[in-house]
Coordinates of C-alpha atoms and ligand atoms in Angstrom, one line a residue:
M15 CA 44.9 90.9 -169.1
S16 CA 44.0 88.9 -172.3
A17 CA 40.3 89.8 -173.1
S18 CA 41.2 92.3 -176.7
P19 CA 41.5 95.2 -174.7
S20 CA 41.0 97.0 -177.8
D21 CA 37.8 95.9 -179.1
S22 CA 35.6 98.2 -177.8
L23 CA 31.7 97.2 -179.7
W24 CA 32.1 93.3 -176.8
W25 CA 29.6 93.6 -175.6
R26 CA 26.9 94.4 -178.5
Q27 CA 26.2 90.3 -179.2
A28 CA 28.5 89.1 -175.5
A29 CA 27.3 86.2 -173.7
V30 CA 26.8 87.2 -169.7
Y31 CA 26.6 84.7 -167.0
Q32 CA 25.6 87.5 -163.9
I33 CA 26.6 86.1 -160.4
Y34 CA 24.7 86.4 -157.7
P35 CA 28.4 86.4 -155.3
R36 CA 26.3 84.9 -151.5
S37 CA 25.3 82.4 -153.7
F38 CA 28.2 81.2 -155.9
A39 CA 30.8 79.7 -154.0
D40 CA 32.3 80.1 -150.6
S41 CA 35.5 79.5 -149.9
N42 CA 35.9 80.5 -146.1
G43 CA 33.3 78.3 -145.3
D44 CA 31.1 81.1 -143.2
G45 CA 28.3 79.6 -145.3
M46 CA 27.9 83.0 -147.7
G47 CA 29.8 82.7 -151.7
D48 CA 32.9 85.7 -152.2
L49 CA 34.6 87.0 -154.6
P50 CA 37.6 83.9 -153.8
G51 CA 35.4 82.0 -154.6
I52 CA 34.3 83.5 -157.7
T53 CA 37.8 83.9 -158.7
S54 CA 38.2 79.2 -157.8
R55 CA 35.5 78.9 -160.4
M56 CA 37.2 80.7 -163.4
S57 CA 37.9 77.6 -165.1
Y58 CA 34.1 76.1 -165.0
L59 CA 33.2 79.9 -166.4
S60 CA 35.8 80.1 -168.4
A61 CA 35.0 76.4 -170.4
L62 CA 30.8 77.7 -170.1
G63 CA 32.4 79.7 -173.3
I64 CA 30.8 83.2 -171.7
D65 CA 31.6 86.6 -172.5
A66 CA 31.6 88.5 -169.1
I67 CA 29.8 87.8 -165.7
W68 CA 28.2 90.8 -164.6
L69 CA 28.1 90.2 -160.5
S70 CA 25.1 91.4 -158.2
P71 CA 26.0 93.9 -155.7
F72 CA 29.2 93.3 -153.3
Y73 CA 29.8 96.1 -151.2
P74 CA 29.2 96.2 -147.8
S75 CA 26.3 95.9 -146.8
A76 CA 23.4 95.1 -143.6
L77 CA 21.8 92.8 -146.9
A78 CA 18.5 94.3 -146.4
D79 CA 17.5 93.8 -149.6
G80 CA 20.3 91.1 -150.6
G81 CA 23.6 93.8 -151.4
Y82 CA 21.5 96.4 -153.1
D83 CA 21.1 98.2 -150.1
V84 CA 24.5 99.7 -150.3
D85 CA 26.7 101.1 -147.5
D86 CA 29.7 102.2 -149.7
Y87 CA 29.8 102.0 -152.8
R88 CA 33.8 102.3 -153.5
N89 CA 34.2 99.1 -150.7
V90 CA 33.9 95.4 -150.5
D91 CA 31.5 93.5 -148.2
P92 CA 33.9 92.1 -145.8
R93 CA 32.0 88.6 -145.8
L94 CA 32.7 88.6 -148.8
G95 CA 36.0 89.5 -149.4
S96 CA 38.4 92.7 -149.6
L97 CA 39.7 94.9 -152.7
D98 CA 42.7 93.4 -153.2
D99 CA 40.2 89.7 -153.7
F100 CA 38.0 91.9 -156.4
D101 CA 41.5 93.0 -158.0
A102 CA 42.6 88.8 -157.7
M103 CA 39.5 88.5 -159.8
V104 CA 39.7 90.7 -162.4
E105 CA 43.1 90.0 -162.6
A106 CA 41.7 86.3 -163.5
A107 CA 38.8 86.4 -165.6
H108 CA 40.8 89.2 -167.8
A109 CA 43.3 86.3 -167.9
A110 CA 40.6 83.7 -169.3
D111 CA 39.0 86.4 -171.8
I112 CA 36.6 86.9 -169.6
R113 CA 34.8 90.5 -169.0
V114 CA 33.5 92.3 -165.5
I115 CA 30.3 93.7 -165.0
V116 CA 29.2 95.3 -161.9
D117 CA 25.9 96.7 -160.5
V118 CA 25.7 100.0 -159.7
V119 CA 22.2 100.9 -157.7
P120 CA 21.8 104.4 -158.1
N121 CA 18.6 105.1 -157.0
H122 CA 18.9 104.2 -153.6
S123 CA 22.1 103.7 -150.4
S124 CA 21.3 102.0 -147.9
N125 CA 20.7 103.3 -144.2
R126 CA 23.5 103.2 -143.1
H127 CA 25.5 105.3 -145.6
E128 CA 27.4 107.7 -143.8
W129 CA 25.6 110.3 -146.2
F130 CA 22.8 109.0 -144.6
K131 CA 23.9 109.5 -141.0
A132 CA 25.0 112.4 -141.7
A133 CA 21.6 113.3 -142.5
L134 CA 19.7 111.8 -140.3
A135 CA 21.8 113.8 -137.6
A136 CA 21.4 117.5 -138.6
A137 CA 18.2 118.9 -139.3
P138 CA 15.4 119.2 -141.6
G139 CA 16.4 122.0 -144.2
S140 CA 20.1 121.2 -144.1
P141 CA 22.2 120.2 -147.2
E142 CA 23.1 116.4 -145.0
R143 CA 19.4 116.3 -145.6
A144 CA 19.6 117.8 -148.9
R145 CA 21.4 114.4 -150.8
Y146 CA 17.9 112.5 -149.5
H147 CA 14.3 113.2 -150.2
F148 CA 12.9 114.2 -147.0
L149 CA 9.9 116.1 -146.6
D150 CA 7.8 117.2 -143.2
G151 CA 4.2 114.9 -143.0
L152 CA 0.9 115.7 -143.8
G153 CA -1.8 116.8 -141.0
D154 CA -1.9 118.7 -138.1
D155 CA 1.6 117.9 -136.6
G156 CA 3.1 115.9 -139.8
E157 CA 1.6 113.4 -138.8
L158 CA 0.7 111.7 -142.3
P159 CA 3.2 110.5 -144.5
P160 CA 3.7 113.5 -147.2
S161 CA 2.6 110.8 -150.1
D162 CA 0.1 108.1 -151.0
W163 CA 2.8 107.0 -153.0
P164 CA 3.8 102.9 -152.2
S165 CA 7.0 100.9 -151.9
H166 CA 7.5 97.8 -154.5
F167 CA 8.2 95.7 -151.5
G168 CA 5.5 96.2 -149.8
G169 CA 3.8 99.6 -147.5
G170 CA 4.3 102.7 -148.0
A171 CA 7.3 104.9 -150.0
C172 CA 7.9 106.7 -146.8
T173 CA 9.3 106.8 -143.2
R174 CA 8.8 109.2 -140.7
V175 CA 12.2 109.7 -139.1
V176 CA 13.2 110.8 -134.6
E177 CA 14.5 113.5 -134.8
Q178 CA 18.6 113.6 -133.7
A179 CA 19.7 117.6 -134.2
E180 CA 18.2 120.3 -131.6
P181 CA 16.0 121.8 -131.1
N182 CA 14.0 119.1 -132.0
A183 CA 16.6 116.0 -130.9
G184 CA 14.1 112.9 -129.6
S185 CA 11.2 113.9 -131.1
L186 CA 9.2 112.2 -134.7
G187 CA 9.9 114.7 -137.7
Q188 CA 10.4 114.7 -140.8
W189 CA 10.1 112.0 -143.4
Y190 CA 12.5 110.4 -146.0
L191 CA 11.6 108.7 -149.7
H192 CA 12.2 105.0 -149.4
L193 CA 10.8 102.9 -153.3
F194 CA 12.2 100.1 -151.9
A195 CA 12.4 99.1 -148.2
T196 CA 12.6 101.5 -145.3
E197 CA 16.1 100.4 -145.7
Q198 CA 16.8 101.3 -148.7
P199 CA 16.8 105.8 -148.7
D200 CA 16.6 107.1 -152.1
F201 CA 18.9 110.1 -153.6
N202 CA 17.9 113.0 -154.7
W203 CA 19.4 113.2 -157.5
D204 CA 18.8 117.1 -158.4
N205 CA 22.3 117.3 -156.0
P206 CA 24.7 117.5 -157.6
E207 CA 26.9 116.5 -155.1
V208 CA 25.6 113.5 -155.8
R209 CA 25.6 113.4 -159.0
E210 CA 29.4 114.0 -158.5
D211 CA 29.3 111.4 -156.2
F212 CA 28.7 108.6 -158.9
H213 CA 30.9 109.6 -161.6
T214 CA 33.4 109.1 -159.1
T215 CA 32.3 105.8 -158.5
L216 CA 32.0 104.8 -161.5
R217 CA 35.5 105.8 -162.2
F218 CA 36.4 103.9 -159.3
W219 CA 35.6 100.7 -160.5
S220 CA 36.8 102.1 -163.8
D221 CA 40.5 102.2 -162.5
R222 CA 40.6 98.9 -160.7
G223 CA 39.7 96.9 -164.8
V224 CA 35.9 96.9 -164.5
D225 CA 35.2 96.6 -168.3
G226 CA 31.0 97.4 -167.6
F227 CA 28.4 98.3 -165.2
R228 CA 24.7 98.0 -164.8
I229 CA 22.3 100.5 -163.4
D230 CA 20.3 98.9 -161.1
V231 CA 15.8 101.4 -161.0
A232 CA 18.0 103.6 -164.1
H233 CA 14.7 105.1 -164.9
A234 CA 13.8 105.9 -160.6
L235 CA 15.9 108.2 -160.5
V236 CA 14.7 111.8 -161.7
K237 CA 11.8 112.7 -159.4
D238 CA 9.0 115.3 -160.1
M239 CA 9.3 116.4 -156.2
S240 CA 7.2 119.6 -156.8
L241 CA 5.2 120.2 -153.5
P242 CA 2.1 119.2 -153.1
L243 CA 3.1 115.8 -154.3
R244 CA 1.1 114.1 -156.6
S245 CA -0.9 110.7 -155.8
K246 CA 0.6 107.8 -157.2
P247 CA -1.5 104.4 -154.8
A248 CA 0.1 102.1 -158.3
L249 CA 3.9 101.7 -159.1
D250 CA 3.2 101.2 -162.3
I251 CA 4.3 103.6 -165.0
L252 CA 0.7 104.2 -166.4
V253 CA 1.2 107.4 -168.8
D254 CA 3.8 106.6 -171.7
D255 CA 5.2 110.5 -171.6
G256 CA 7.4 111.2 -168.7
S257 CA 5.0 112.7 -166.8
D258 CA 5.0 110.1 -164.1
P259 CA 6.3 112.0 -160.6
L260 CA 8.3 108.8 -160.4
F261 CA 9.8 106.8 -163.1
D262 CA 11.5 107.2 -166.8
R263 CA 11.2 111.1 -166.9
D264 CA 12.9 112.7 -169.2
A265 CA 15.2 115.3 -167.0
V266 CA 17.2 111.5 -166.2
H267 CA 18.6 110.9 -169.8
E268 CA 21.0 113.7 -168.9
V269 CA 22.3 112.3 -166.2
F270 CA 22.9 109.2 -168.4
E271 CA 24.3 111.9 -171.0
G272 CA 27.1 112.6 -168.0
W273 CA 27.5 108.6 -166.9
R274 CA 28.7 108.0 -170.7
S275 CA 30.6 111.6 -170.8
V276 CA 32.9 109.5 -167.9
L277 CA 32.5 106.0 -169.2
N278 CA 33.9 107.1 -172.7
E279 CA 37.3 108.1 -171.0
Y280 CA 38.3 104.7 -170.7
N281 CA 39.6 103.1 -173.5
P282 CA 37.8 101.0 -174.7
P283 CA 35.0 102.8 -173.4
K284 CA 33.0 101.0 -170.6
A285 CA 29.7 99.1 -171.2
A286 CA 26.2 100.2 -169.7
V287 CA 23.3 98.1 -169.2
A288 CA 20.4 99.8 -168.0
E289 CA 17.4 98.3 -165.9
A290 CA 14.7 100.3 -166.6
W291 CA 10.8 98.2 -166.4
C292 CA 9.2 100.1 -168.6
P293 CA 7.3 99.0 -170.8
F294 CA 7.2 101.2 -173.0
T295 CA 9.5 100.6 -176.1
D296 CA 9.6 103.6 -177.5
R297 CA 11.0 105.2 -174.3
R298 CA 12.9 103.0 -172.9
L299 CA 15.3 102.3 -175.5
K300 CA 16.3 106.1 -174.7
Y301 CA 18.8 104.5 -172.2
A302 CA 20.2 102.5 -174.5
R303 CA 21.4 105.4 -177.4
P304 CA 25.1 105.4 -177.6
T305 CA 24.6 109.0 -176.4
E306 CA 23.4 106.9 -173.2
L307 CA 24.5 103.7 -171.9
G308 CA 24.6 101.7 -174.8
Q309 CA 22.0 99.2 -173.7
A310 CA 18.9 98.8 -171.5
F311 CA 18.0 95.2 -170.1
N312 CA 14.3 94.5 -172.6
F313 CA 12.4 92.3 -169.9
D314 CA 10.1 90.9 -172.7
L315 CA 10.6 87.4 -173.3
L316 CA 11.0 86.5 -169.6
Q317 CA 6.8 88.5 -169.5
A318 CA 6.2 85.9 -172.1
P319 CA 4.3 82.8 -172.9
F320 CA 6.3 80.4 -174.3
D321 CA 4.3 81.2 -177.4
A322 CA 5.7 81.5 -181.2
A323 CA 4.3 84.4 -182.7
E324 CA 4.6 85.8 -179.4
F325 CA 8.6 84.9 -179.3
R326 CA 8.6 86.2 -182.8
S327 CA 7.6 89.0 -182.5
I328 CA 9.3 90.2 -179.4
A329 CA 12.1 89.3 -180.9
E330 CA 11.3 91.5 -184.1
K331 CA 9.8 94.5 -181.7
C332 CA 13.2 94.3 -179.7
L333 CA 15.4 94.8 -182.6
S334 CA 13.3 97.3 -184.9
E335 CA 13.9 98.9 -181.5
A336 CA 17.6 98.7 -180.9
A337 CA 18.6 99.4 -184.9
A338 CA 16.4 102.7 -184.7
S339 CA 18.6 103.1 -181.2
G340 CA 21.7 102.8 -182.6
A341 CA 21.5 99.4 -179.5
S342 CA 22.0 96.2 -179.4
S343 CA 19.9 94.1 -177.8
T344 CA 19.6 92.2 -174.9
W345 CA 17.2 88.6 -174.0
V346 CA 16.9 87.4 -170.7
F347 CA 15.0 84.7 -169.0
S348 CA 15.6 84.8 -165.9
N349 CA 17.2 86.5 -162.8
H350 CA 17.5 87.3 -159.2
D351 CA 14.8 88.7 -159.1
V352 CA 12.4 86.1 -160.4
V353 CA 11.3 82.3 -160.2
R354 CA 13.5 79.9 -162.8
H355 CA 12.4 79.8 -166.0
P356 CA 12.6 76.6 -165.9
S357 CA 9.7 76.2 -163.5
R358 CA 8.3 79.4 -165.1
Y359 CA 6.9 76.9 -168.2
A360 CA 6.2 74.2 -166.1
F361 CA 2.9 76.0 -165.3
P362 CA -0.4 75.4 -167.1
D363 CA -0.6 77.2 -170.0
G364 CA -2.5 80.7 -168.9
S365 CA -1.1 80.6 -165.3
T366 CA 0.1 84.6 -164.0
R367 CA 2.2 86.3 -162.1
D368 CA -0.2 86.1 -159.3
D369 CA -0.6 81.7 -159.4
L370 CA 3.1 82.4 -159.1
E371 CA 2.8 83.8 -156.5
A372 CA 0.3 82.1 -155.1
W373 CA 2.5 78.4 -155.8
L374 CA 6.0 80.2 -153.7
L375 CA 2.9 81.0 -151.0
A376 CA 1.7 77.0 -150.9
D377 CA 5.6 76.0 -151.1
G378 CA 5.3 74.9 -154.1
A379 CA 2.2 72.7 -153.5
T380 CA -0.1 73.2 -155.8
P381 CA -0.3 72.4 -158.6
A382 CA 1.5 70.0 -159.8
L383 CA 4.0 71.4 -161.7
D384 CA 4.8 69.3 -165.3
L385 CA 9.2 69.8 -164.5
A386 CA 9.6 67.7 -167.6
R387 CA 8.1 70.0 -169.9
G388 CA 9.4 72.6 -168.1
V389 CA 13.1 72.1 -168.7
R390 CA 12.3 71.1 -172.6
R391 CA 11.1 74.2 -172.4
A392 CA 13.6 76.7 -171.0
R393 CA 16.3 74.7 -173.4
A394 CA 14.0 75.6 -176.1
A395 CA 13.9 78.4 -175.4
T396 CA 17.5 79.1 -175.0
L397 CA 18.5 78.3 -178.5
F398 CA 15.9 80.0 -179.9
M399 CA 17.2 83.6 -177.2
L400 CA 21.2 82.0 -177.8
G401 CA 21.1 82.6 -181.8
L402 CA 19.5 85.9 -182.0
P403 CA 21.2 89.3 -182.1
G404 CA 22.8 91.2 -179.5
S405 CA 23.0 90.3 -176.3
A406 CA 22.3 86.8 -173.8
Y407 CA 22.6 87.3 -170.0
L408 CA 21.9 83.9 -168.0
Y409 CA 21.7 83.6 -164.5
Q410 CA 24.3 81.7 -162.5
G411 CA 22.2 78.3 -162.3
E412 CA 20.4 78.2 -165.5
E413 CA 23.1 76.5 -167.5
L414 CA 22.2 73.4 -164.6
G415 CA 18.2 73.9 -165.5
L416 CA 17.6 74.4 -161.8
F417 CA 14.3 75.2 -160.6
E418 CA 12.7 77.6 -158.5
V419 CA 12.7 76.2 -154.7
A420 CA 9.1 77.2 -153.4
D421 CA 9.5 75.1 -150.1
L422 CA 12.4 77.7 -148.6
P423 CA 11.8 77.2 -144.9
A424 CA 9.5 80.8 -143.5
A425 CA 12.8 80.6 -140.8
S426 CA 15.6 80.8 -143.8
L427 CA 13.9 83.6 -145.6
Q428 CA 15.3 86.6 -146.5
D429 CA 13.9 89.0 -149.1
P430 CA 12.2 92.0 -147.6
T431 CA 9.4 91.9 -149.0
W432 CA 8.5 88.8 -147.5
F433 CA 7.9 90.9 -144.2
R434 CA 7.2 94.2 -145.8
T435 CA 4.0 91.9 -147.4
D436 CA 3.0 90.5 -143.7
H437 CA 4.4 87.3 -145.1
K438 CA 1.5 87.5 -147.9
I439 CA 3.8 87.3 -150.4
K440 CA 7.0 85.2 -150.9
G441 CA 10.2 87.6 -152.7
R442 CA 12.2 86.0 -154.5
D443 CA 14.7 83.6 -152.0
G444 CA 13.7 80.6 -154.5
C445 CA 15.7 81.5 -157.4
R446 CA 19.0 82.3 -154.9
V447 CA 20.3 79.6 -153.1
P448 CA 23.6 78.9 -153.7
L449 CA 24.9 76.7 -156.3
P450 CA 24.9 72.4 -156.5
W451 CA 28.5 72.4 -157.7
S452 CA 29.2 68.6 -156.6
A453 CA 26.6 66.2 -155.4
T454 CA 28.5 64.3 -153.6
E455 CA 30.6 67.0 -151.4
P456 CA 29.2 68.8 -148.1
N457 CA 26.9 71.2 -148.9
L458 CA 26.8 70.0 -152.5
G459 CA 30.2 71.4 -152.9
F460 CA 29.8 75.8 -152.3
G461 CA 31.1 76.1 -149.2
G462 CA 30.2 75.8 -145.7
T463 CA 26.6 75.8 -145.2
P464 CA 24.7 77.5 -147.6
W465 CA 22.9 80.9 -145.9
L466 CA 19.9 79.6 -147.6
P467 CA 18.8 76.0 -147.7
Q468 CA 19.7 73.7 -150.5
P469 CA 17.2 71.2 -151.3
E470 CA 17.4 67.7 -151.7
W471 CA 17.0 67.2 -155.6
F472 CA 20.2 70.1 -155.9
G473 CA 22.7 67.2 -155.9
S474 CA 21.3 66.0 -159.5
L475 CA 21.2 68.7 -161.1
A476 CA 25.2 69.9 -159.6
A477 CA 27.7 70.6 -162.0
A478 CA 29.8 67.5 -161.4
A479 CA 26.9 65.7 -162.0
Q480 CA 26.4 67.1 -165.4
D481 CA 30.0 67.3 -166.7
G482 CA 30.6 65.5 -169.6
V483 CA 27.0 64.1 -170.2
A484 CA 25.9 64.1 -173.1
G485 CA 22.3 65.8 -173.6
S486 CA 22.7 67.2 -169.6
T487 CA 21.6 70.9 -169.1
L488 CA 25.0 72.1 -169.1
E489 CA 26.8 70.5 -171.8
M490 CA 24.2 71.9 -173.9
Y491 CA 25.3 75.2 -173.0
R492 CA 28.5 74.4 -173.5
A493 CA 28.2 73.2 -176.7
A494 CA 25.5 76.3 -178.0
L495 CA 27.8 79.0 -176.8
S496 CA 31.1 77.0 -178.2
W497 CA 29.0 77.2 -181.4
R498 CA 27.5 80.6 -181.0
S499 CA 30.8 82.3 -180.8
K500 CA 32.1 80.7 -183.8
L501 CA 28.8 81.2 -185.8
Q502 CA 28.7 85.4 -184.6
A503 CA 27.4 87.2 -187.3
E504 CA 25.9 90.7 -188.6
E505 CA 22.8 92.1 -185.6
T506 CA 20.6 91.3 -188.1
L507 CA 18.4 88.2 -188.7
E508 CA 15.8 87.1 -192.1
W509 CA 12.7 85.4 -190.6
L510 CA 11.7 82.0 -193.4
D511 CA 8.5 81.0 -193.6
S512 CA 7.3 77.0 -192.0
P513 CA 4.6 75.6 -192.9
E514 CA 3.5 75.4 -189.3
A515 CA 2.7 78.7 -187.3
R516 CA 3.7 77.0 -184.3
V517 CA 6.9 76.9 -185.6
V518 CA 9.5 79.8 -186.1
H519 CA 12.7 79.6 -188.5
Y520 CA 15.3 82.1 -189.1
R521 CA 18.3 82.9 -190.5
R522 CA 22.0 84.8 -189.4
P523 CA 23.9 86.5 -192.9
N524 CA 26.0 83.7 -192.8
G525 CA 23.7 80.4 -192.5
W526 CA 23.5 80.1 -188.9
E527 CA 20.3 78.7 -188.9
V528 CA 17.9 78.4 -186.2
I529 CA 14.3 76.6 -185.4
T530 CA 11.6 76.2 -183.2
N531 CA 9.0 73.9 -182.7
F532 CA 7.1 75.9 -179.7
G533 CA 4.2 73.1 -180.1
D534 CA 4.6 69.9 -177.5
A535 CA 3.7 68.1 -180.6
P536 CA 5.8 67.4 -183.4
A537 CA 5.6 69.5 -186.8
Q538 CA 6.4 70.0 -189.7
L539 CA 9.9 71.2 -191.0
P540 CA 10.4 73.8 -193.4
S541 CA 10.7 72.5 -196.7
G542 CA 14.8 72.5 -197.8
V543 CA 16.1 72.6 -194.1
D544 CA 19.2 70.1 -194.8
L545 CA 18.9 67.8 -191.5
S546 CA 22.8 67.2 -192.5
K547 CA 23.9 71.1 -191.4
V548 CA 22.3 70.3 -187.8
V549 CA 24.5 71.1 -184.7
L550 CA 22.4 71.2 -181.7
S551 CA 19.4 70.2 -181.0
S552 CA 18.1 71.1 -177.2
G553 CA 16.0 68.0 -177.4
A554 CA 15.6 65.1 -179.6
P555 CA 17.0 65.1 -182.7
A556 CA 15.4 66.3 -185.6
V557 CA 14.5 63.3 -187.7
E558 CA 14.1 62.2 -190.9
N559 CA 10.3 61.2 -191.3
G560 CA 10.4 58.5 -194.5
T561 CA 8.0 59.9 -196.1
G562 CA 10.2 61.8 -198.6
A563 CA 7.1 64.6 -198.7
G564 CA 7.0 66.4 -196.5
G565 CA 11.3 66.1 -195.6
A566 CA 11.5 65.8 -192.0
T567 CA 10.1 66.7 -188.3
I568 CA 10.9 68.5 -185.4
E569 CA 10.3 67.2 -181.9
G570 CA 7.6 69.5 -179.8
E571 CA 9.0 71.6 -178.2
T572 CA 12.6 71.8 -179.8
T573 CA 14.8 73.9 -181.2
L574 CA 17.6 73.0 -183.8
W575 CA 20.9 75.0 -184.9
L576 CA 22.0 74.3 -188.2
A577 CA 25.7 75.6 -188.8
P578 CA 26.3 77.6 -192.0
Ligands
LIG612 C1 16.5 95.9 -158.8 C2 16.8 94.7 -158.3 O1 17.3 93.7 -159.4 C3 16.5 94.0 -157.5 O2 17.0 92.9 -156.3 C4 15.9 95.1 -156.3 O3 15.9 94.1 -155.3 C5 15.8 96.2 -156.8 N1 16.2 96.8 -157.3 C6 16.2 97.3 -155.0 O4 17.3 97.7 -155.6

C-alpha cells in the first residue's frame, strides 16, 4: 500500500468521492454495480484526483432502503461481490493512493438481521427483544401504536408484530420502533450488547484496511424511551437543547467517545464523519470534536440558494465552527439522498423543496428548467467549494455534470418513500441512476441492463465523451482536483473586498485566490487581481475590458482560481 499510511490527518482536507456501489460499475452483467466494478475503474478515480472513496452500504440487504437496511454488518452482499473482492478493492485503492471509507448504519438494522429475527421469535421482555425497541401498544388491547412518531419515509414509526412465542403465538402483540422503513427496526443503544457489537464491526473493517467510516444518522442513536413516550408529530428537531426525545440527545456523545477509542487503536487512527442533520451548529460541532468523530457533514451549502451573501456567510460560519471544535469543515452539494445540484440550480430562483418534489412528481415536466444555467452555477459553486479549507465530499456523477433523472418510469422506482407516501413523494431514485461511462457501449458502459433505466441524454454526458474535451465538466473537475492538491494550504482563509456584492473573493494563506461572481451578468473584478495568475475558470475565462479604469470583468455565474 502506498497511500502515505502514516499521515494521520489526511482526512482534514481530503476530496472524498462517494460511490453508490449498485450504480457505479457492473462487472458481471447482472445490472447491479459491484465491488469488482469499482476495482475496475480505479484508474478513472485516480485520474480524477480524489483522495478517498466513500462507499455507501454494500452489505447483505434486501434493499428495502437501497442497502441502508443491513442484514449483516460484517459481510458483502453476494450480488456485489465477496469479502475477497472487498480486500482486492482496498488493495487497488491504496495502490492508487486512494483511501477507503465505508458506511456504518448504527441506528437500525434490517428486519432480516439475525438479531431481529431472534427478537421476533422471542417473547416480550426477553433479552432478544431488548436489542431493539419493542413496546406494548396503547388502547384496551394494545391495538394503538405506542407513540405518534412518524417515520422518515411516510407513515408511522411503529409496527405491530405477530407474536411467535407461546403462549401468544399467532396473535397480534407488541410494536417495534423504526424511524425509517418498516424493514429498518431501530436498535436500542442503551443496551451494552448493541454498543459492543458495533465496536466489533468497526474493528472488523479497520482490520481489513479501511481508512475511515461515515456514520449514518449519527444523531439518532440515543432516544428517550421512557413511558409514556412523548408526543412528536413531526420529525424535525424543534428545540436546540438536547431535550428532543429522538434526536441529538446529549448521551449520544458517549457512544462516539467510545468509537473514538476504538478508532484510535489503529495507527494512524481511523477517520470518521457523522451524518447528523442537526440544524443547530453549536450542537452539531460536538460530533466532530477530536474526542469523537473528527468531522460532521454540514448540509448548509447544499440547502442554500446560489447567492453570494448566503455562500459567504455559510462558509464563514462553518469554518469558525470547525475551528472552535478542533474539527475540519466538510462541504457537499450532492449525495444519494438529494436532487443533483445542476438540476437544483436550474430551478427558477426562490423555488422551495416542495417545488422540487412537485417537479419530480410531474416527471420533470414543470417547471421547465434552465439546464445551461444549472450546470454553469454548479460548476461555479464547485470551484468556490473546492477552494475552501476542509474536506469536499463529491457524489459520483457530479464530475460529469449529471442532472437528476426526473422521469424514471413509475414501475422502476425503488425508494421506500414512494411506497410509504402512497406515491405522493417520488423519492431519491433520480440521483441513483447507474453511471454513463461510454456513449457507444451497451448500457452506456455500465455493464448489464441497469437496475434503474438510464435516459438517452445520459450518453452525451458519458465519461468517455468528456475525456480530453477542453471545457468539459469532467476535465474541469480533474484540473480543479489536481490544482487543489498542489495548492493545498493551512486551514484558513482571508475574505477580500470586492466592488460588487455579488462577487465573493477569498485568499488562502499561500496566495491561492478564489473569486466567484454569483450574479448572472458579468461583474467588475476586484482591483489588483492579476489575471495572468488565473489557472482555472468554471466558465469562460475572465477578460480584460480594455477601459483601463476598472481592470477586468468576470463572467456571470463563474468562479476563477488564481495561483500564487
Ligand atoms: C441516511 C442515508 O443517507 C439514507 O440514504 C438512508 O435512507 C437513511 N439514512 C436511513 O438509513
